[in-house]
């Protein structure tokens, strides 16, 4: 995880490259511990071999972030999926082409009319001032602003720290509880509304091979109630048959982390 997060930096110097290489070396130095538990029998994974070339590639070609496929993947949504949903599930190619053509024409028309309106306003300073005051008073009309419907090729970055703060301050009283977005001083976590799995407290340890899950949950709740820090590792004081005030668990297979 350290390697993947460091690899997303927009620029690198020798110090950052040293940390990046050190994070990968730390994994290789300790991966035998995973093999010894029997979780995996080998690490002959092509993606792990690929990671060896990240630091040399950054030195040769710059930061890896410039090779991100987010823009092209998002283009499939805006150029294929949304136009297809606007049709009647017939003749996809022709309908998608017509939809994109008319959308582009509407964009060009709005751009031209905006340029024309700006040119006309330049000739009358008083009219421009009145329009500015009117716009400041009422703000832009989002319902008639057609440019808002045109997709942007860049993905909007959400600030999960602000969302978590708004939830904890009670700005959204109707939000489902427990909150799916929460944050500490350095890390924000966002979960989907619906969990990936729901199962009993006894079923999860067997599925995920975590025999100390029940004692860990019990100790976490006990320490949290007393305001004490919870140690992730180490021996468990609670027994395997201790009581947990929950009948089941909600499990997420994916999580968004922001630092």
C-alpha positions as MATLAB code, in Angstrom:
seq = 'XXXXXXXXXXXXXXXXXXXXXXXXXXXXXXXXXXXXXXXXXXXXXXXXXXXXXXXXXXXXXXXXXXXXXXXXXXXXXXXXXXXXXXXXXXXXXXXXXXXXXXXXXXXXXXXXXXXXXXXXXXXXXXXXXXXXXXXXXXXXXXXXXXXXXXXXXXXXXXXXXXXXXXXXXXXXXXXXXXXXXXXXXXXXXXXXXXXXXXXXXXXXXXXXXXXXXXXXXXXXXXXXXXXXXXXXXXXXXXXXXXXXXXXXXXXXXXXXXXX';
ca = [
       0.000    0.000    0.000;
       2.839    2.392    0.758;
       4.325    1.636   -2.648;
       1.035    2.271   -4.471;
       0.389    5.550   -2.640;
       3.926    6.838   -3.216;
       3.669    5.845   -6.880;
       0.762    8.282   -7.360;
       2.862   11.362   -6.604;
       2.729   13.977   -9.406;
       6.504   14.580   -9.282;
       9.568   12.836   -7.870;
      13.014   13.682   -6.631;
      15.767   11.283   -5.547;
      14.462   11.216   -1.977;
      10.968   10.218   -3.132;
      12.377    7.552   -5.456;
      14.430    6.149   -2.579;
      11.294    5.868   -0.431;
       9.420    4.242   -3.315;
      12.129    1.649   -3.865;
      12.395    1.073   -0.105;
       8.672    0.375    0.208;
       8.845   -2.293   -2.503;
      11.978   -3.826   -0.985;
      10.261   -3.961    2.405;
       7.502   -6.082    0.868;
       9.962   -8.517   -0.697;
      11.926   -8.751    2.563;
       8.827   -9.797    4.500;
       6.697  -11.720    1.974;
       7.965  -15.064    3.274;
       5.744  -14.510    6.318;
       2.699  -14.769    4.032;
       3.997  -17.961    2.417;
       4.648  -19.521    5.822;
       0.986  -19.102    6.826;
      -0.196  -21.030    3.778;
      -2.320  -18.187    2.401;
      -0.301  -18.357   -0.822;
       2.048  -20.990   -2.163;
       4.074  -18.669   -4.405;
       4.489  -15.080   -5.573;
       4.939  -15.748   -9.287;
       2.589  -12.912  -10.164;
       3.218  -10.843  -13.336;
       2.051   -7.612  -11.685;
       4.669   -8.008   -8.959;
       7.319   -8.386  -11.634;
       6.012   -5.208  -13.260;
       6.527   -3.228  -10.044;
      10.297   -3.739  -10.360;
      10.265   -1.442  -13.413;
       8.374    1.467  -11.829;
      11.364    3.370  -10.410;
      13.496    2.986  -13.598;
      10.498    4.067  -15.698;
       9.983    7.189  -13.569;
      13.641    8.105  -14.007;
      13.356    7.603  -17.764;
       9.877    8.967  -18.530;
       8.601   10.946  -15.544;
       5.804   10.391  -13.032;
       3.493    7.411  -13.561;
       0.419    9.593  -13.012;
       0.651   10.891  -16.590;
      -0.112    7.393  -17.895;
      -3.395    7.111  -15.973;
      -6.280    5.528  -17.899;
      -8.973    7.385  -15.921;
      -9.693    9.822  -18.762;
     -10.153    7.145  -21.424;
     -12.185    4.922  -19.100;
     -14.453    7.863  -18.254;
     -14.811    8.619  -21.965;
     -16.483    5.233  -22.429;
     -19.198    6.390  -20.029;
     -19.800    9.772  -21.656;
     -19.404    8.698  -25.300;
     -21.029    5.245  -25.236;
     -23.046    4.410  -22.125;
     -24.976    7.666  -21.630;
     -25.882    8.107  -25.320;
     -26.992    4.455  -25.447;
     -29.303    4.966  -22.460;
     -30.863    7.982  -24.217;
     -32.080    5.794  -27.079;
     -34.719    3.076  -27.349;
     -32.363    0.064  -27.288;
     -32.494   -0.184  -31.098;
     -29.839    0.601  -33.717;
     -27.197    1.500  -31.126;
     -24.474    2.700  -33.502;
     -26.628    5.097  -35.494;
     -28.444    6.454  -32.421;
     -25.220    7.002  -30.452;
     -23.672    8.795  -33.434;
     -26.750   11.014  -33.862;
     -26.826   11.779  -30.117;
     -23.160   12.812  -30.065;
     -23.567   14.879  -33.235;
     -26.536   16.824  -31.852;
     -24.862   17.296  -28.478;
     -21.812   18.779  -30.204;
     -24.024   21.093  -32.285;
     -25.799   22.311  -29.140;
     -22.424   22.975  -27.501;
     -21.219   24.967  -30.510;
     -24.477   26.934  -30.625;
     -24.269   27.844  -26.924;
     -20.626   28.860  -27.310;
     -21.425   31.070  -30.295;
     -24.392   32.777  -28.609;
     -22.343   33.424  -25.478;
     -19.527   34.989  -27.487;
     -22.064   37.122  -29.372;
     -23.757   38.269  -26.171;
     -20.388   39.241  -24.669;
     -19.488   41.247  -27.768;
     -22.807   43.127  -27.618;
     -22.389   43.882  -23.906;
     -18.952   45.440  -24.467;
     -20.510   48.336  -26.362;
     -22.718   49.438  -23.492;
     -20.928   49.708  -20.167;
     -24.111   50.572  -18.301;
     -25.929   47.510  -19.590;
     -22.961   45.334  -18.667;
     -22.950   46.764  -15.143;
     -26.684   46.111  -14.754;
     -26.279   42.547  -16.010;
     -23.426   41.999  -13.578;
     -25.535   43.249  -10.667;
     -28.425   41.074  -11.785;
     -26.171   38.014  -12.031;
     -24.644   38.729   -8.613;
     -28.092   39.011   -7.088;
     -29.651   35.907   -8.567;
     -26.668   33.789   -9.581;
     -26.470   31.604  -12.712;
     -29.597   29.722  -13.696;
     -28.518   26.086  -13.620;
     -31.753   24.888  -15.216;
     -31.184   26.915  -18.408;
     -27.411   26.580  -18.525;
     -27.026   23.892  -21.184;
     -23.261   23.704  -20.762;
     -23.781   21.901  -17.461;
     -25.059   18.884  -19.380;
     -21.879   18.471  -21.395;
     -19.559   15.955  -19.726;
     -16.068   16.969  -18.699;
     -13.157   14.645  -19.528;
     -11.722   15.074  -16.042;
     -13.110   13.353  -12.988;
     -14.204   15.536  -10.089;
     -12.197   14.971   -6.914;
     -14.356   14.740   -3.805;
     -13.106   16.011   -0.455;
     -14.099   13.225    1.922;
     -12.755   15.204    4.888;
     -15.378   17.899    4.277;
     -18.102   15.283    3.827;
     -17.154   13.543    7.077;
     -17.086   16.873    8.911;
     -20.545   17.807    7.580;
     -21.956   14.447    8.659;
     -20.478   14.656   12.152;
     -21.777   18.243   12.551;
     -25.320   17.089   11.796;
     -25.689   18.981    8.508;
     -27.434   15.937    7.003;
     -29.703   14.576    9.741;
     -31.403   12.061    7.426;
     -28.191   10.304    6.424;
     -28.128    6.546    7.203;
     -26.222    5.489   10.291;
     -23.588    4.509   10.960;
     -22.035    7.057    8.593;
     -20.350    5.606    5.505;
     -17.823    8.465    5.377;
     -15.625    9.202    8.393;
     -12.178   10.632    9.002;
      -9.348   10.993   11.456;
      -6.891   13.882   11.457;
      -4.920   12.383    8.551;
      -7.112    9.826    6.765;
     -10.672    9.832    5.396;
     -12.538    6.625    4.507;
     -15.586    6.335    2.256;
     -17.739    3.211    1.975;
     -20.532    2.369   -0.439;
     -24.083    2.588    0.929;
     -24.601   -1.164    0.587;
     -21.978   -3.605    1.936;
     -20.519   -6.342   -0.253;
     -21.407   -9.085    2.239;
     -23.523   -9.631    5.325;
     -22.780  -12.589    7.585;
     -22.694  -13.718   11.177;
     -19.846  -12.931   13.542;
     -18.934  -16.625   13.590;
     -19.050  -17.038    9.805;
     -16.563  -14.295    8.955;
     -13.526  -15.760   10.817;
     -13.869  -19.024    8.892;
     -14.300  -17.344    5.504;
     -11.413  -14.880    5.903;
      -9.216  -17.157    8.061;
      -9.206  -14.724   11.003;
      -9.687  -16.877   14.125;
      -9.160  -13.932   16.480;
     -11.825  -11.706   14.873;
     -14.352  -12.070   17.706;
     -11.787  -11.257   20.461;
     -10.489   -8.349   18.363;
     -13.987   -6.857   18.014;
     -14.666   -7.314   21.715;
     -11.411   -5.634   22.725;
     -11.941   -2.780   20.261;
     -15.394   -1.993   21.659;
     -14.109   -2.219   25.229;
     -11.158    0.114   24.593;
     -13.278    2.552   22.554;
     -15.789    2.854   25.386;
     -12.910    3.731   27.767;
     -11.278    6.129   25.284;
      -8.157    3.995   24.958;
      -6.108    3.377   21.813;
      -6.628   -0.019   20.200;
      -3.630   -2.130   19.205;
      -4.153   -3.904   15.894;
      -1.472   -6.524   16.533;
      -0.391   -8.445   19.609;
      -1.997  -11.032   21.853;
      -5.733  -10.889   22.563;
      -6.846  -10.726   26.164;
     -10.405  -11.761   25.305;
     -11.236  -15.420   24.663;
     -12.492  -16.891   21.410;
     -15.977  -17.336   22.906;
     -16.360  -13.851   24.363;
     -19.634  -11.999   23.865;
     -19.976   -9.432   21.084;
     -23.006   -7.069   21.111;
     -23.798   -7.730   17.431;
     -25.592  -10.528   15.629;
     -23.899   -9.971   12.269;
     -21.261   -8.084   10.350;
     -21.338   -5.859    7.285;
     -18.297   -6.369    5.069;
     -17.001   -4.115    2.299;
     -14.612   -5.532   -0.296;
     -13.735   -2.051   -1.627;
     -13.008    1.176    0.206;
     -11.940    4.672   -0.855;
      -9.087    6.138    1.195;
      -8.031    9.792    1.079;
      -5.086   11.311    2.902;
];
